[in-house]
XYZ file of N, CA and C in Angstrom:
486
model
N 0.819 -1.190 0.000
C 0.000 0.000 0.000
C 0.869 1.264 0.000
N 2.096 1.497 0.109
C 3.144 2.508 0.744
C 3.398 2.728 -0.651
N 3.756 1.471 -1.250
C 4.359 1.920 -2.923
C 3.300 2.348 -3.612
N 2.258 1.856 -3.602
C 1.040 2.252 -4.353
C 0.822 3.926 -4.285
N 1.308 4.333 -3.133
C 0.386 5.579 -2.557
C 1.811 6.835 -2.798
N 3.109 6.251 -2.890
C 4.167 6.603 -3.723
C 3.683 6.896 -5.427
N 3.622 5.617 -5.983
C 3.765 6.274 -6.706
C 2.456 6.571 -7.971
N 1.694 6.768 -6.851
C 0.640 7.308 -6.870
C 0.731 9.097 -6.989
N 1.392 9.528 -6.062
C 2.214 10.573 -5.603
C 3.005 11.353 -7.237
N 3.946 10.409 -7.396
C 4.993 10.560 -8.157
C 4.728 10.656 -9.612
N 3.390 9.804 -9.462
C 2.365 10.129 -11.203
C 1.761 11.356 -11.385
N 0.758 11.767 -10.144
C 0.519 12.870 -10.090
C 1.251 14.348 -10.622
N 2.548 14.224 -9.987
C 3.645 14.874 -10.335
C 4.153 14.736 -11.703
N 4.562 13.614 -11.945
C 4.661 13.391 -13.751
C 3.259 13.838 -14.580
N 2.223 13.970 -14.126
C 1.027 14.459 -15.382
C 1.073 15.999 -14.943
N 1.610 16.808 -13.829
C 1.637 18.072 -13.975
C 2.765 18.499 -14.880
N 3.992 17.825 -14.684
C 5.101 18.471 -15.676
C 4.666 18.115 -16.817
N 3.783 17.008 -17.505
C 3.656 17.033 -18.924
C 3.059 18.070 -19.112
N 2.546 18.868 -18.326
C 1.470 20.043 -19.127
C 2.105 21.269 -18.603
N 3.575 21.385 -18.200
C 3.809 22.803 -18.020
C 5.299 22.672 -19.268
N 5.738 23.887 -19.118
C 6.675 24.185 -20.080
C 8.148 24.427 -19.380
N 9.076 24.438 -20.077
C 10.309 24.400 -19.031
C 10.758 25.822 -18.379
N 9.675 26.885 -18.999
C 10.013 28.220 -18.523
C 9.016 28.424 -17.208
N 7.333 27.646 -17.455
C 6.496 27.937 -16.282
C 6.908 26.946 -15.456
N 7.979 25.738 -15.495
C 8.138 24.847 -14.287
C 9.666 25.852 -13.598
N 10.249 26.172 -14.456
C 11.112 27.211 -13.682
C 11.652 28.634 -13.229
N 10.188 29.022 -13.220
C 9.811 30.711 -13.312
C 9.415 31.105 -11.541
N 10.214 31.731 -10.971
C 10.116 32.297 -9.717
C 8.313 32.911 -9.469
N 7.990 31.796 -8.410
C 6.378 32.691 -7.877
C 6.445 32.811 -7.023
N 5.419 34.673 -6.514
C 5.840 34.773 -5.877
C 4.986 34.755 -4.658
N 3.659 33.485 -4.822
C 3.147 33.062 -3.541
C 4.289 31.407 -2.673
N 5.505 31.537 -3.642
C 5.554 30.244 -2.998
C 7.189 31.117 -2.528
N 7.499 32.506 -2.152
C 8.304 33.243 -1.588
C 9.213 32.977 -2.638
N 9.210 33.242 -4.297
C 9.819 33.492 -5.370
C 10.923 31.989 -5.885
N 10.425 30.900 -4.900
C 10.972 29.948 -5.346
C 10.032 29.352 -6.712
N 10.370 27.794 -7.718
C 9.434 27.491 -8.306
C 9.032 26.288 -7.781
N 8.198 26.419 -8.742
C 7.558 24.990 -9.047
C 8.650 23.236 -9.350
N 9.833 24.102 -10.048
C 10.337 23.532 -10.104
C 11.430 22.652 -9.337
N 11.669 23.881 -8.356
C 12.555 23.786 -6.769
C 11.742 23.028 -6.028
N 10.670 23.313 -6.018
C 9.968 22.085 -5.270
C 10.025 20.934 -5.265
N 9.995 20.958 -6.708
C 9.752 19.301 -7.393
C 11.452 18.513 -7.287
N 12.011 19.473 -7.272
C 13.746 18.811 -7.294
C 14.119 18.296 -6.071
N 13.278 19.336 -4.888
C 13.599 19.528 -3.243
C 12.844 17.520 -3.074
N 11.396 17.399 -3.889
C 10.933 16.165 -3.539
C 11.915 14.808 -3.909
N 12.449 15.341 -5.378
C 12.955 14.018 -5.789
C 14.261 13.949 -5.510
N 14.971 14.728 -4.778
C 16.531 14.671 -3.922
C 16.227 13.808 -3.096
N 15.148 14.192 -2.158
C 15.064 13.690 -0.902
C 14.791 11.853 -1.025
N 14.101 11.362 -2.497
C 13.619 9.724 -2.697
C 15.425 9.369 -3.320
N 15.865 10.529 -4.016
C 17.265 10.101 -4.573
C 18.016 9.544 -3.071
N 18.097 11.007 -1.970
C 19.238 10.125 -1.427
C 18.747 9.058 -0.366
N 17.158 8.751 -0.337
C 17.236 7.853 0.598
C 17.680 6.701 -0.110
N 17.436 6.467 -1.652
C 17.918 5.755 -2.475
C 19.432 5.413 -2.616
N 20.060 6.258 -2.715
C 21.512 6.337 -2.488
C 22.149 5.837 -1.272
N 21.317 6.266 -0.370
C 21.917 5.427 1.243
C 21.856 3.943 1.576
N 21.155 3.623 0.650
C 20.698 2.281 0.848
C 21.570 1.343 1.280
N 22.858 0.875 0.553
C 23.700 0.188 0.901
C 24.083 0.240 2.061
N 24.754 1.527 2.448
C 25.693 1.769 3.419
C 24.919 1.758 4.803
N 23.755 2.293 4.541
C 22.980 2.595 5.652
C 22.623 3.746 6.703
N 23.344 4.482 6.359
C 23.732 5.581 6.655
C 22.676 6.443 5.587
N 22.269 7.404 6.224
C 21.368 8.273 5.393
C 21.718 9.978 6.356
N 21.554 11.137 5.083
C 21.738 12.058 5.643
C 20.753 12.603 4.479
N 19.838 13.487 5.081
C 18.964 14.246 3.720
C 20.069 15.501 3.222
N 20.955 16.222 4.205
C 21.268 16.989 4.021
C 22.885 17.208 2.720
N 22.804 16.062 2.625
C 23.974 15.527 1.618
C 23.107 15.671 0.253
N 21.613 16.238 -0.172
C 21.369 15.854 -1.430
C 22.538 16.413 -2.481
N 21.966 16.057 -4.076
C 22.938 16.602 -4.581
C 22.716 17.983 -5.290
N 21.484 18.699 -5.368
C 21.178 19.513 -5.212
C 21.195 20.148 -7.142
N 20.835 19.311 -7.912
C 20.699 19.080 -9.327
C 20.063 20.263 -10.185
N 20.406 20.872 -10.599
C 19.959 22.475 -11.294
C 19.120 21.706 -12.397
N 19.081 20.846 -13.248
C 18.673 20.325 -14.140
C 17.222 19.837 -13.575
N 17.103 19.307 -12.519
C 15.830 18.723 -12.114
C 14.362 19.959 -12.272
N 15.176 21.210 -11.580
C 14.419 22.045 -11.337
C 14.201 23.295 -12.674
N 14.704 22.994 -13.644
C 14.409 23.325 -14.913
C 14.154 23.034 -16.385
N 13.936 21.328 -16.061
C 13.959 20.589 -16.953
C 12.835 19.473 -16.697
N 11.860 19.845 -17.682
C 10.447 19.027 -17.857
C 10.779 17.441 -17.368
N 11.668 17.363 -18.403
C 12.036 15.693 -19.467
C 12.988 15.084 -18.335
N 13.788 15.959 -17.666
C 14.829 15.377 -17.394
C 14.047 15.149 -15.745
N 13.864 16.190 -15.137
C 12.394 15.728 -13.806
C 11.880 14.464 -14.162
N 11.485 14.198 -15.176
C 10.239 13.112 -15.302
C 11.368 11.927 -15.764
N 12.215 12.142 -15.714
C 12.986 10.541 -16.257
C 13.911 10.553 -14.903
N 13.723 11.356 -13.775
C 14.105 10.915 -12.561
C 13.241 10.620 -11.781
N 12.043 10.576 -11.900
C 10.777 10.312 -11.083
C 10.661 8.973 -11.813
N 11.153 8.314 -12.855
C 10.971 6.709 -13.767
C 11.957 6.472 -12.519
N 13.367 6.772 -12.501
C 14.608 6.226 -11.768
C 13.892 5.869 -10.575
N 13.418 6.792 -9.872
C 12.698 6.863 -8.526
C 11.935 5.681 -8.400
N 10.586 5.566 -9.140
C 9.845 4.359 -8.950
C 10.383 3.231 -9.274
N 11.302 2.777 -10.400
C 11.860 1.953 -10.312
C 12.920 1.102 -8.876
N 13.421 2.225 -8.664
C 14.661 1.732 -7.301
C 13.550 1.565 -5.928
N 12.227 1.572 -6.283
C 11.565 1.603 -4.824
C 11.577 0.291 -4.027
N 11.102 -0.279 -4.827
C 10.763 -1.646 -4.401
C 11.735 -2.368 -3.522
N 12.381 -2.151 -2.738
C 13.923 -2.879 -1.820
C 12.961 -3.406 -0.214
N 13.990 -4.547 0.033
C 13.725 -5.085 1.307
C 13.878 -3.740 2.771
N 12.720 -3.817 3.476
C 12.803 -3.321 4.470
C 14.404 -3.290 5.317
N 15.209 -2.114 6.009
C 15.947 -3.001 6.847
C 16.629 -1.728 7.433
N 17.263 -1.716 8.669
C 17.872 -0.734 9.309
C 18.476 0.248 8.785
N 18.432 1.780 8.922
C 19.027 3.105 8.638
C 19.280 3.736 9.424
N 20.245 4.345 9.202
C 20.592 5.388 10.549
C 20.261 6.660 10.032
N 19.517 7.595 10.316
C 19.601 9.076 10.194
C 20.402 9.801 10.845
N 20.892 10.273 9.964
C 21.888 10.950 10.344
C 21.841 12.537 9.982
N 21.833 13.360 10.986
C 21.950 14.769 10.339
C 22.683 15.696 11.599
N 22.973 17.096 10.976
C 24.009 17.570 12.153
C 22.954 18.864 12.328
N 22.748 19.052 13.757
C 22.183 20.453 14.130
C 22.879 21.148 15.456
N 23.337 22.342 14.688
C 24.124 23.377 15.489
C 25.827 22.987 15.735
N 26.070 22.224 14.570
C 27.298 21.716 14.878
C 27.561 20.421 15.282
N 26.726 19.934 15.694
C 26.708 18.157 16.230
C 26.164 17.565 15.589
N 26.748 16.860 15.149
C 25.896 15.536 14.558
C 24.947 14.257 15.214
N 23.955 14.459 14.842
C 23.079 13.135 15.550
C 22.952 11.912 14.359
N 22.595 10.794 14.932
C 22.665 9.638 14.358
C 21.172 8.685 15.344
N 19.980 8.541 14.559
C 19.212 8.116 14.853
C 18.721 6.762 14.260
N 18.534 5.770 14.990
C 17.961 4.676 14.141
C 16.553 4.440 13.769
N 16.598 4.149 12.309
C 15.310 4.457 11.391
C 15.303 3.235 10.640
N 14.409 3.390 9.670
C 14.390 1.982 8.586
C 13.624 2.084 7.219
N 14.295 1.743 6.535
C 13.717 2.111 4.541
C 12.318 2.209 4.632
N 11.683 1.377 5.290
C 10.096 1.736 5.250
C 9.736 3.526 5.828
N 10.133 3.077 7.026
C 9.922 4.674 7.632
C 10.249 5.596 6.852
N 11.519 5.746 6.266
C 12.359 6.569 5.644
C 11.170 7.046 4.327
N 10.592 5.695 3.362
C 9.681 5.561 2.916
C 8.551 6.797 2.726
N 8.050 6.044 4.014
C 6.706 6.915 4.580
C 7.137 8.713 4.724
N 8.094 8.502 5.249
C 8.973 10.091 5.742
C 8.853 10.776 4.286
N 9.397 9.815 3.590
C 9.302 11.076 1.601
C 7.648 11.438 1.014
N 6.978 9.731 1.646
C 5.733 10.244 0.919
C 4.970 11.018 1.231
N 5.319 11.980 3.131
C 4.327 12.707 3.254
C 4.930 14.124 3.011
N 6.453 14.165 2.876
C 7.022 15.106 2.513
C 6.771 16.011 1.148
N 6.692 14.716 0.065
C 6.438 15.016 -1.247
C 4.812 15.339 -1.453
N 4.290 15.069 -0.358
C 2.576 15.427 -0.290
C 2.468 16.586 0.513
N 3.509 16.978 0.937
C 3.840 18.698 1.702
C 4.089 19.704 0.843
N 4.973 19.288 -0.277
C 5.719 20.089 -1.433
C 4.860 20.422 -2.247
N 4.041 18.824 -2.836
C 2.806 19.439 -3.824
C 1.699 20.165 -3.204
N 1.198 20.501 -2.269
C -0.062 21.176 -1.734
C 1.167 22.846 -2.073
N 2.025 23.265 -1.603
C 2.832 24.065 -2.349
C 2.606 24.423 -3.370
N 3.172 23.195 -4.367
C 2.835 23.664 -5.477
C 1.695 23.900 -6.146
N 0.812 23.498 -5.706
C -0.562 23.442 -5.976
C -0.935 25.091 -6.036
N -0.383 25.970 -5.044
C -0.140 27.266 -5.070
C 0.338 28.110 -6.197
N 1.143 27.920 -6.751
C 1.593 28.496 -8.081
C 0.805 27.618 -9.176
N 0.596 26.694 -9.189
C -0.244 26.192 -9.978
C -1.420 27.052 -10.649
N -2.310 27.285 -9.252
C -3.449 27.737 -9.669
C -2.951 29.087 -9.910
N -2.335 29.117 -10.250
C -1.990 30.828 -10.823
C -1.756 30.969 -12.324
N -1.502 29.242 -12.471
C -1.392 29.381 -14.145
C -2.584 28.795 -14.947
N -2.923 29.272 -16.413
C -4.059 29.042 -16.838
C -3.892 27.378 -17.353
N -4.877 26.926 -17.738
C -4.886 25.908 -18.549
C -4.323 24.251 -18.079
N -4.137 24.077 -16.696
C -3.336 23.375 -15.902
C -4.173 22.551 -15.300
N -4.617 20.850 -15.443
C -5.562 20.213 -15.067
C -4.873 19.465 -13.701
N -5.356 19.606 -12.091
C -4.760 18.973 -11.419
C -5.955 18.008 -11.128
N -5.371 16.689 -10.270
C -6.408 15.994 -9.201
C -6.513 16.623 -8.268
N -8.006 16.875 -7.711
C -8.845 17.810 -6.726
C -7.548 17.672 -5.434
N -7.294 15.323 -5.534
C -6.423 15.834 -4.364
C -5.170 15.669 -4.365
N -4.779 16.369 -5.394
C -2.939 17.016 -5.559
C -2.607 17.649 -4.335
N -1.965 17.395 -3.395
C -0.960 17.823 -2.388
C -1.794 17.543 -1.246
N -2.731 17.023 -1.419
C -4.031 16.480 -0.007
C -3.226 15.113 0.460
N -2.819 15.135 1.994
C -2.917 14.236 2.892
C -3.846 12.772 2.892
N -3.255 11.968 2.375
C -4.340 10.329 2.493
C -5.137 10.539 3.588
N -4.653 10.820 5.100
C -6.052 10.669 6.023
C -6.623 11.503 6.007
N -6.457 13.005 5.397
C -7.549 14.047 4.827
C -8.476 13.332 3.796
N -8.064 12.870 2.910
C -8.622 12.387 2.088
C -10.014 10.956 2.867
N -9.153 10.370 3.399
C -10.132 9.108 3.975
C -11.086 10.055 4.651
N -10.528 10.789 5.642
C -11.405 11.884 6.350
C -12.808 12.561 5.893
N -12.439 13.092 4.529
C -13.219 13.770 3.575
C -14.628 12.802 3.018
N -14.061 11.609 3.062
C -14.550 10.557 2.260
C -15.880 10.002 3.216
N -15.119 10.040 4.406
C -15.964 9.449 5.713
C -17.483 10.112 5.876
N -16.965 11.833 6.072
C -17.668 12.799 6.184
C -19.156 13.122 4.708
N -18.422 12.400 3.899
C -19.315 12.275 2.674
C -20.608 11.180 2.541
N -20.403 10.048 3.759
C -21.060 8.954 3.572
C -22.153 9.135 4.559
């Protein structure tokens, strides 16, 4: 259900870049404090890259992404890293350490690919309700009602309907 709801996520995201252009996915707006659409979308797929990347070692740091100028201005090249993405998902559950440094110290927490998982998909469901913001600012742009909506908002919504 985790992968489903991934890349569920990650499709969503691939049918908005087919319908924007490489100037409106990387054009400063300025309800989202003059970042784009596109920074967003790079900020989401760093974060599935390096949990992807950590995999082996085990060791994970978000703050190591690689921070890819191309992602965030490039239709084609976004959407053939969101293929990379769903492809590398599928891996056995198994111990991670998070690792990140605040104020100078480094902490090291134990976590696990699932969690880590769950951790991107609600992240990347943080980013698009974002983007969903500059979105509606542009004409002609078909989203799903629930682009950047929370699954238990959604179940929530659903409940409240019956």
């Amino acid at each position: 259900m985790l992968l489903k709801s991934i890349n569920h996520s990650l499709e969503e995201l691939t049918n908005l870049l087919n319908q924007l252009s490489d100037q409106s996915y990387s054009k400063s707006c300025t309800a989202l404090s003059d970042s784009s659409i596109g920074e967003h979308t790079r900020h989401i797929l760093e974060m599935f890259q390096c949990l992807e990347n950590s995999y082996e070692s085990g060791i994970l740091n978000y703050d190591h992404r690689e921070r890819n100028k191309r992602i965030q201005t490039e239709t084609e090249f976004a959407k053939q890293c969101i293929l990379d993405i769903k492809m590398g998902l599928q891996k056995e559950n198994k111990p991670l350490y998070l690792e990140q440094m605040i104020d100078g110290l480094t902490f090291r927490i134990q976590s696990n690919y699932y969690r880590e998982l769950l951790y991107n998909l609600e992240h990347c469901i943080h980013h698009q309700a974002l983007i969903k913001v500059a979105v509606l600012q542009l004409e002609d742009i078909l989203l799903n009602e629930n682009f950047g909506v929370a699954r238990s908002t959604i179940e929530y919504r659903n409940q409240c309907v019956q």
